[in-house]
């Protein structure tokens, strides 16, 4: 049973379709809708269930802290629906700072009228673009619970998945489970920022940062993953979660120096990309193509995409921006009507005096004679997706 207050989302799921672009999701929804999967806007539907997962958004507030208002409203509605029921496990799936399950969600359930909840916390580590595959084959499953009852129920839910995927299970209390999620994302975001820092040094020396990354990745203690340097990280998770844990740490009286540096470095990468373009062409009054708008390939999500500061930087320079993305154009056009959008990379490149690559979509790797349509074939690649070739002036951000 899936409860959502958005009627369109509910209708889409019940029609066997997915409301977001995520490989493999639509097939699964189509297979189970109307059978093992029902969506509704009616919270009372949870009364027929034993366990409820709260998977509500916890967006960034203006000050970088998480905004728990949606979470609280959802928990209050859940509390109203569960009032009078005496046995129910409520699992917080959303990313929340340590203490939120206990100090924010439990009181909200009580305000709704349900004070008999058994609370648990189960952070999610899937990535957009490979969400279904990551969910089905997790590196770990973290079960945060403060009593045996909650732990048993979560085992009942997760054991089939854990057995199937042969995934390790980590049992913790709820606050530790909440922290594990931030530690995971903070570590990965900082890892990418560190390889970007090293990559920027490599570029100064004329060294290929990817060759360096290949070498250091062979050290098991470093690992080869998340060593792709470039224009930086975006999305709904790394930016929001680093801000939230930095703010939460400061609230506790601690300044997290490395995480702050990771964010600062990430904020600088788009400008570094554009300064490489400046080295070759004065873009004022010129047409410049932005290839890629989503924060990473495989998704139409543009939240915190590096394309946004890149577009802003080009506008500041007086350039006419024409952007292209295989799936995220509609999303960006809604947010940024001030940009011209092309229906193909070819169209975006036509008459452009420069091109910048922001997202590593596979189709960009196949671009070739399309560059001939440019007035001035200067290509600055922020994702190492385009091969250096004769006939174009090519700059890699860190190589
Ligand atoms: C991230 C985490 O990887 C997931 O484990 C976590 O569950 C998720 O956040 C979340 O908190 O919900 P996601 O944001 O979907 O997943 O995407 P990633 O694949 O982690 O990429 C994040 C950003 O880092 C992208 O902009 C990507 O281009 C960038 N990145 C990633 C690099 O620049 N270099 C790399 O080597 C890896």
Coordinates of C-alpha atoms and ligand atoms in Angstrom, one line a residue:
X1 CA 0.0 0.0 0.0
X2 CA 1.5 3.3 -1.1
X3 CA 0.0 6.5 0.5
X4 CA 0.8 9.9 -1.2
X5 CA -1.1 13.2 -1.0
X6 CA -0.5 13.9 -4.6
X7 CA -3.4 12.6 -6.7
X8 CA -1.4 12.6 -9.9
X9 CA 1.3 10.4 -8.4
X10 CA -1.4 8.0 -7.0
X11 CA -3.2 7.8 -10.4
X12 CA 0.1 7.2 -12.2
X13 CA 1.1 4.3 -10.0
X14 CA -2.4 2.7 -10.1
X15 CA -2.2 3.0 -13.9
X16 CA 1.0 0.9 -13.8
X17 CA 3.3 3.8 -14.7
X18 CA 6.2 5.6 -13.1
X19 CA 6.1 9.4 -12.4
X20 CA 9.9 9.7 -12.6
X21 CA 12.5 8.5 -15.1
X22 CA 14.2 5.6 -13.4
X23 CA 15.5 2.5 -15.3
X24 CA 13.4 -0.6 -14.5
X25 CA 10.9 1.2 -12.3
X26 CA 8.0 1.3 -14.7
X27 CA 8.3 -2.4 -15.6
X28 CA 8.0 -3.2 -11.9
X29 CA 5.2 -0.9 -11.2
X30 CA 3.3 -2.2 -14.2
X31 CA 3.9 -5.8 -13.0
X32 CA 2.5 -5.2 -9.5
X33 CA 0.0 -2.3 -9.8
X34 CA -3.5 -3.4 -8.8
X35 CA -2.1 -6.7 -7.5
X36 CA 0.6 -6.3 -4.8
X37 CA 0.8 -2.5 -5.2
X38 CA -2.0 -0.1 -4.5
X39 CA -1.7 3.7 -4.2
X40 CA -4.1 6.0 -2.4
X41 CA -4.3 9.5 -1.0
X42 CA -6.2 8.1 2.0
X43 CA -4.0 7.7 5.1
X44 CA -6.6 5.4 6.7
X45 CA -5.3 2.6 4.3
X46 CA -2.3 2.2 6.7
X47 CA -4.7 0.8 9.4
X48 CA -4.7 -2.5 7.5
X49 CA -0.9 -2.8 7.6
X50 CA 1.6 -3.7 10.4
X51 CA 4.6 -1.5 9.3
X52 CA 4.7 2.0 7.7
X53 CA 7.7 3.5 6.1
X54 CA 7.8 7.2 6.2
X55 CA 9.6 8.2 3.0
X56 CA 8.9 11.9 3.0
X57 CA 11.1 14.7 1.6
X58 CA 13.4 16.5 4.0
X59 CA 14.5 19.4 1.8
X60 CA 17.1 22.0 2.7
X61 CA 15.7 25.1 4.5
X62 CA 17.2 28.5 3.7
X63 CA 19.8 28.1 6.4
X64 CA 21.0 24.7 5.2
X65 CA 19.3 22.7 8.0
X66 CA 16.7 20.1 7.0
X67 CA 13.1 21.3 6.8
X68 CA 11.1 18.7 8.7
X69 CA 7.7 20.3 8.1
X70 CA 6.6 17.8 5.4
X71 CA 7.9 15.0 7.6
X72 CA 5.9 16.3 10.6
X73 CA 2.7 16.9 8.6
X74 CA 3.0 13.3 7.2
X75 CA 3.6 11.9 10.7
X76 CA 0.7 13.8 12.1
X77 CA -1.6 12.5 9.4
X78 CA -0.3 9.0 10.0
X79 CA -0.9 9.5 13.8
X80 CA -4.5 10.5 13.1
X81 CA -5.0 7.4 10.9
X82 CA -3.5 5.1 13.5
X83 CA -5.3 6.5 16.5
X84 CA -6.8 3.7 18.6
X85 CA -4.7 1.0 16.9
X86 CA -2.4 -0.7 19.4
X87 CA 0.3 -2.3 17.3
X88 CA 2.2 -0.5 14.6
X89 CA 5.8 -0.1 13.6
X90 CA 6.8 3.3 12.0
X91 CA 10.1 3.2 10.1
X92 CA 11.7 6.5 9.1
X93 CA 13.2 6.0 5.7
X94 CA 13.8 9.7 5.0
X95 CA 17.3 11.2 5.6
X96 CA 17.1 13.0 8.9
X97 CA 19.7 14.4 11.3
X98 CA 20.5 12.4 14.5
X99 CA 17.7 12.5 17.0
X100 CA 14.9 13.4 14.5
X101 CA 13.1 10.0 14.7
X102 CA 12.9 10.3 18.5
X103 CA 12.5 14.0 19.0
X104 CA 10.5 15.1 15.9
X105 CA 8.7 12.1 14.4
X106 CA 7.5 10.5 17.6
X107 CA 5.9 13.7 19.0
X108 CA 4.3 14.4 15.6
X109 CA 2.7 10.9 15.6
X110 CA 1.5 11.7 19.2
X111 CA 0.1 15.1 18.1
X112 CA -1.9 13.2 15.5
X113 CA -3.3 11.0 18.2
X114 CA -1.1 7.9 18.2
X115 CA 1.2 7.4 21.1
X116 CA 1.8 3.7 20.8
X117 CA 4.3 3.6 17.9
X118 CA 7.3 1.4 17.8
X119 CA 9.9 3.5 16.0
X120 CA 12.7 2.5 13.7
X121 CA 15.1 4.1 11.2
X122 CA 16.2 2.5 8.0
X123 CA 18.4 4.8 5.8
X124 CA 18.4 4.2 2.0
X125 CA 21.6 4.2 0.0
X126 CA 20.3 3.7 -3.6
X127 CA 21.4 6.1 -6.3
X128 CA 19.2 7.8 -8.8
X129 CA 19.5 6.3 -12.3
X130 CA 20.2 2.9 -10.8
X131 CA 17.7 3.0 -8.0
X132 CA 16.0 -0.3 -8.7
X133 CA 19.2 -2.3 -9.1
X134 CA 20.8 -0.7 -6.0
X135 CA 17.7 -1.4 -3.9
X136 CA 17.7 -5.0 -4.9
X137 CA 21.4 -5.5 -4.5
X138 CA 22.4 -3.3 -1.6
X139 CA 26.0 -3.2 -0.2
X140 CA 24.4 -3.2 3.3
X141 CA 21.1 -2.9 5.0
X142 CA 21.1 -0.7 8.1
X143 CA 18.4 -1.4 10.7
X144 CA 18.1 1.2 13.4
X145 CA 15.9 0.4 16.3
X146 CA 15.7 1.1 20.0
X147 CA 13.9 -2.1 20.9
X148 CA 13.6 -5.7 19.9
X149 CA 10.1 -5.5 18.6
X150 CA 11.0 -2.9 16.0
X151 CA 14.1 -4.9 15.0
X152 CA 12.1 -8.1 14.6
X153 CA 9.5 -6.4 12.3
X154 CA 12.2 -4.9 10.2
X155 CA 13.9 -8.2 9.8
X156 CA 10.6 -9.7 8.7
X157 CA 10.4 -7.0 6.0
X158 CA 14.1 -7.1 4.9
X159 CA 15.2 -10.7 5.4
X160 CA 14.0 -11.9 2.0
X161 CA 15.9 -9.1 0.3
X162 CA 18.9 -9.6 2.5
X163 CA 19.0 -13.3 1.8
X164 CA 18.5 -12.8 -1.9
X165 CA 21.2 -10.2 -2.2
X166 CA 23.5 -11.8 0.4
X167 CA 23.8 -8.3 1.9
X168 CA 25.3 -7.6 5.3
X169 CA 22.9 -6.3 7.9
X170 CA 24.0 -3.6 10.4
X171 CA 21.9 -3.3 13.5
X172 CA 22.2 0.0 15.4
X173 CA 20.1 2.3 17.5
X174 CA 18.0 4.9 15.6
X175 CA 20.4 7.8 16.1
X176 CA 23.4 5.9 14.8
X177 CA 21.3 4.8 11.8
X178 CA 20.5 8.4 11.1
X179 CA 24.2 9.3 11.3
X180 CA 25.3 6.5 9.1
X181 CA 23.4 8.0 6.2
X182 CA 25.1 11.4 6.6
X183 CA 28.5 9.8 7.1
X184 CA 28.0 7.7 3.9
X185 CA 27.0 10.7 1.8
X186 CA 29.5 13.1 3.4
X187 CA 32.3 10.7 2.8
X188 CA 31.4 10.1 -0.8
X189 CA 30.9 13.9 -1.5
X190 CA 34.2 14.6 0.2
X191 CA 35.9 11.9 -1.9
X192 CA 34.7 13.4 -5.1
X193 CA 35.8 16.9 -3.9
X194 CA 39.2 15.5 -3.0
X195 CA 39.7 14.0 -6.4
X196 CA 38.5 17.3 -7.9
X197 CA 41.1 19.1 -5.8
X198 CA 43.8 16.7 -6.9
X199 CA 42.4 16.9 -10.5
X200 CA 42.7 20.7 -10.5
X201 CA 46.4 20.3 -9.4
X202 CA 46.9 17.8 -12.2
X203 CA 45.5 20.2 -14.8
X204 CA 48.0 22.8 -13.7
X205 CA 50.8 20.4 -14.3
X206 CA 49.3 19.1 -17.6
X207 CA 48.8 15.7 -15.9
X208 CA 45.8 13.5 -16.7
X209 CA 43.9 13.1 -13.4
X210 CA 42.1 10.0 -14.6
X211 CA 45.4 8.2 -15.0
X212 CA 46.3 9.2 -11.5
X213 CA 42.9 8.1 -10.2
X214 CA 43.3 4.7 -12.0
X215 CA 46.6 4.2 -10.1
X216 CA 45.4 5.3 -6.6
X217 CA 42.1 3.4 -7.1
X218 CA 44.2 0.2 -7.0
X219 CA 44.8 0.8 -3.4
X220 CA 42.1 -1.1 -1.6
X221 CA 42.0 1.5 1.1
X222 CA 41.0 4.1 -1.5
X223 CA 39.0 2.0 -4.0
X224 CA 38.4 2.9 -7.6
X225 CA 34.8 4.2 -7.1
X226 CA 33.9 7.9 -7.0
X227 CA 37.2 9.0 -8.4
X228 CA 35.8 10.6 -11.5
X229 CA 36.9 14.2 -11.3
X230 CA 35.1 17.0 -13.1
X231 CA 32.5 19.7 -12.7
X232 CA 31.4 18.4 -9.3
X233 CA 28.5 16.8 -7.5
X234 CA 24.8 17.8 -7.6
X235 CA 21.5 16.1 -7.1
X236 CA 19.0 16.0 -4.3
X237 CA 21.3 14.3 -1.8
X238 CA 25.0 15.3 -1.6
X239 CA 24.3 19.1 -1.5
X240 CA 21.4 18.8 0.9
X241 CA 23.0 16.2 3.2
X242 CA 26.4 18.0 3.5
X243 CA 24.6 21.3 4.3
X244 CA 22.4 19.6 6.8
X245 CA 25.1 17.7 8.7
X246 CA 27.3 20.8 8.7
X247 CA 24.5 22.9 10.2
X248 CA 23.6 20.1 12.7
X249 CA 27.3 19.8 13.7
X250 CA 27.5 23.6 14.2
X251 CA 24.4 23.5 16.3
X252 CA 26.2 21.0 18.5
X253 CA 29.2 23.4 18.7
X254 CA 31.5 21.7 16.2
X255 CA 32.9 23.1 12.9
X256 CA 33.3 20.3 10.4
X257 CA 36.3 21.6 8.5
X258 CA 36.6 18.9 5.9
X259 CA 33.0 18.8 4.9
X260 CA 32.9 22.6 4.6
X261 CA 35.9 22.5 2.3
X262 CA 34.3 19.7 0.3
X263 CA 31.3 22.0 -0.4
X264 CA 33.4 25.0 -1.1
X265 CA 35.5 23.1 -3.6
X266 CA 32.4 21.8 -5.3
X267 CA 31.0 25.3 -5.6
X268 CA 34.2 26.4 -7.4
X269 CA 34.3 23.7 -10.1
X270 CA 31.7 25.2 -12.5
X271 CA 33.7 28.5 -12.6
X272 CA 36.9 26.5 -13.2
X273 CA 35.2 24.9 -16.2
X274 CA 34.2 28.3 -17.6
X275 CA 37.6 29.8 -17.1
X276 CA 39.0 27.1 -19.4
X277 CA 36.5 28.2 -22.0
X278 CA 37.6 31.8 -21.4
X279 CA 41.2 30.8 -22.3
X280 CA 40.1 30.1 -25.8
X281 CA 37.1 32.3 -26.7
X282 CA 35.5 35.5 -25.5
X283 CA 31.8 34.3 -25.3
X284 CA 30.2 37.7 -24.9
X285 CA 27.5 37.9 -27.6
X286 CA 28.4 34.4 -28.8
X287 CA 26.3 31.3 -28.9
X288 CA 27.5 28.7 -26.4
X289 CA 26.1 25.1 -26.2
X290 CA 25.6 23.5 -22.8
X291 CA 25.5 19.7 -23.2
X292 CA 23.7 17.9 -20.4
X293 CA 21.3 19.4 -17.8
X294 CA 20.5 16.6 -15.4
X295 CA 22.8 16.2 -12.3
X296 CA 24.0 12.9 -13.7
X297 CA 23.1 10.5 -16.5
X298 CA 20.2 8.2 -16.3
X299 CA 17.8 10.6 -14.7
X300 CA 15.8 13.7 -15.5
X301 CA 16.5 15.2 -12.1
X302 CA 18.0 18.7 -12.3
X303 CA 18.1 19.5 -8.6
X304 CA 21.5 21.1 -7.8
X305 CA 22.7 20.2 -11.3
X306 CA 26.1 21.8 -12.1
X307 CA 24.3 23.0 -15.3
X308 CA 22.7 25.8 -13.3
X309 CA 25.9 27.6 -12.1
X310 CA 27.4 26.9 -15.6
X311 CA 24.4 28.6 -17.3
X312 CA 24.6 31.5 -14.8
X313 CA 28.3 31.9 -15.4
X314 CA 27.8 32.0 -19.2
X315 CA 25.0 34.6 -18.8
X316 CA 27.2 36.7 -16.6
X317 CA 29.7 36.6 -19.5
X318 CA 27.0 37.8 -21.9
X319 CA 26.8 34.5 -23.8
X320 CA 23.6 33.3 -25.6
X321 CA 23.1 29.9 -24.0
X322 CA 21.6 27.0 -26.0
X323 CA 21.1 23.9 -23.9
X324 CA 20.4 20.2 -24.7
X325 CA 19.7 17.1 -22.6
X326 CA 18.3 13.8 -23.7
X327 CA 15.6 13.7 -21.0
X328 CA 15.8 16.7 -18.7
X329 CA 15.1 19.6 -21.0
X330 CA 11.4 19.9 -19.9
X331 CA 12.4 20.1 -16.3
X332 CA 15.0 22.8 -16.9
X333 CA 12.8 24.8 -19.3
X334 CA 10.3 25.1 -16.5
X335 CA 12.9 26.4 -14.1
X336 CA 14.9 28.4 -16.6
X337 CA 12.8 29.9 -19.4
X338 CA 15.7 32.3 -20.0
X339 CA 17.6 29.7 -21.9
X340 CA 17.2 28.4 -25.4
X341 CA 16.7 24.7 -25.7
X342 CA 17.7 22.4 -28.6
X343 CA 16.1 19.1 -29.5
X344 CA 19.5 17.5 -30.3
X345 CA 23.1 18.0 -29.5
X346 CA 23.6 18.7 -33.2
X347 CA 21.1 21.6 -33.0
X348 CA 22.7 23.0 -29.8
X349 CA 26.2 22.9 -31.5
X350 CA 25.0 24.6 -34.7
X351 CA 26.7 28.0 -34.9
X352 CA 28.1 27.8 -31.4
X353 CA 31.5 29.4 -30.5
X354 CA 32.0 27.0 -27.6
X355 CA 30.5 24.0 -26.0
X356 CA 30.6 22.8 -22.4
X357 CA 29.8 19.3 -21.2
X358 CA 28.1 19.1 -17.8
X359 CA 26.5 15.6 -17.8
X360 CA 28.2 12.4 -19.0
X361 CA 25.3 11.0 -21.1
X362 CA 26.6 8.2 -23.3
X363 CA 25.2 9.8 -26.5
X364 CA 27.7 12.6 -26.1
X365 CA 30.6 10.1 -26.6
X366 CA 29.3 9.4 -30.1
X367 CA 29.3 13.1 -31.2
X368 CA 31.7 13.6 -34.0
X369 CA 30.9 15.5 -37.2
X370 CA 28.3 17.4 -35.2
X371 CA 31.2 19.5 -33.9
X372 CA 31.8 20.7 -37.6
X373 CA 28.5 22.7 -37.2
X374 CA 30.2 25.0 -34.6
X375 CA 31.5 28.4 -35.7
X376 CA 34.4 27.9 -33.3
X377 CA 34.9 24.3 -32.3
X378 CA 36.0 24.8 -28.6
X379 CA 34.8 22.1 -26.3
X380 CA 35.4 22.1 -22.6
X381 CA 34.4 18.8 -21.1
X382 CA 33.4 18.6 -17.4
X383 CA 32.8 14.9 -17.4
X384 CA 35.4 13.2 -19.6
X385 CA 32.8 11.9 -22.0
X386 CA 34.2 13.3 -25.3
X387 CA 37.4 12.1 -26.8
X388 CA 40.1 14.5 -27.7
X389 CA 40.2 14.6 -31.5
X390 CA 41.6 16.5 -34.5
X391 CA 39.6 19.5 -35.7
X392 CA 38.4 20.7 -32.3
X393 CA 40.0 22.6 -29.5
X394 CA 39.4 20.3 -26.6
X395 CA 40.0 21.0 -22.9
X396 CA 39.3 18.5 -20.1
X397 CA 38.6 20.0 -16.8
X398 CA 41.1 17.9 -14.9
X399 CA 43.0 16.1 -17.7
Ligands
LIG1 C1 23.9 9.5 -3.7 C2 24.6 8.3 -3.0 O1 25.5 7.8 -4.0 C3 23.6 7.2 -2.7 O2 24.2 6.2 -2.0 C4 22.5 7.9 -1.8 O3 21.5 6.9 -1.4 C5 21.8 9.0 -2.5 O4 22.9 10.0 -2.8 C6 20.8 9.6 -1.5 O5 21.2 10.1 -0.5 O6 19.6 9.5 -1.8 P1 22.9 10.1 -6.1 O7 22.8 11.5 -5.6 O8 21.7 9.5 -6.8 O9 23.3 9.1 -4.9 O10 24.0 10.0 -7.2 P2 25.6 9.7 -7.2 O11 25.8 8.6 -8.2 O12 26.1 9.5 -5.8 O13 26.2 11.0 -7.8 C7 26.1 12.2 -7.1 C8 26.8 13.3 -7.8 O14 28.2 13.1 -7.7 C9 26.5 13.4 -9.3 O15 26.4 14.8 -9.7 C10 27.7 12.8 -10.0 O16 28.0 13.3 -11.3 C11 28.8 13.1 -9.0 N1 30.0 12.2 -9.1 C12 29.9 10.9 -8.6 C13 31.2 12.7 -9.5 O17 31.3 13.9 -9.9 N2 32.3 11.8 -9.6 C14 32.2 10.5 -9.2 O18 33.2 9.8 -9.2 C15 30.9 10.1 -8.7

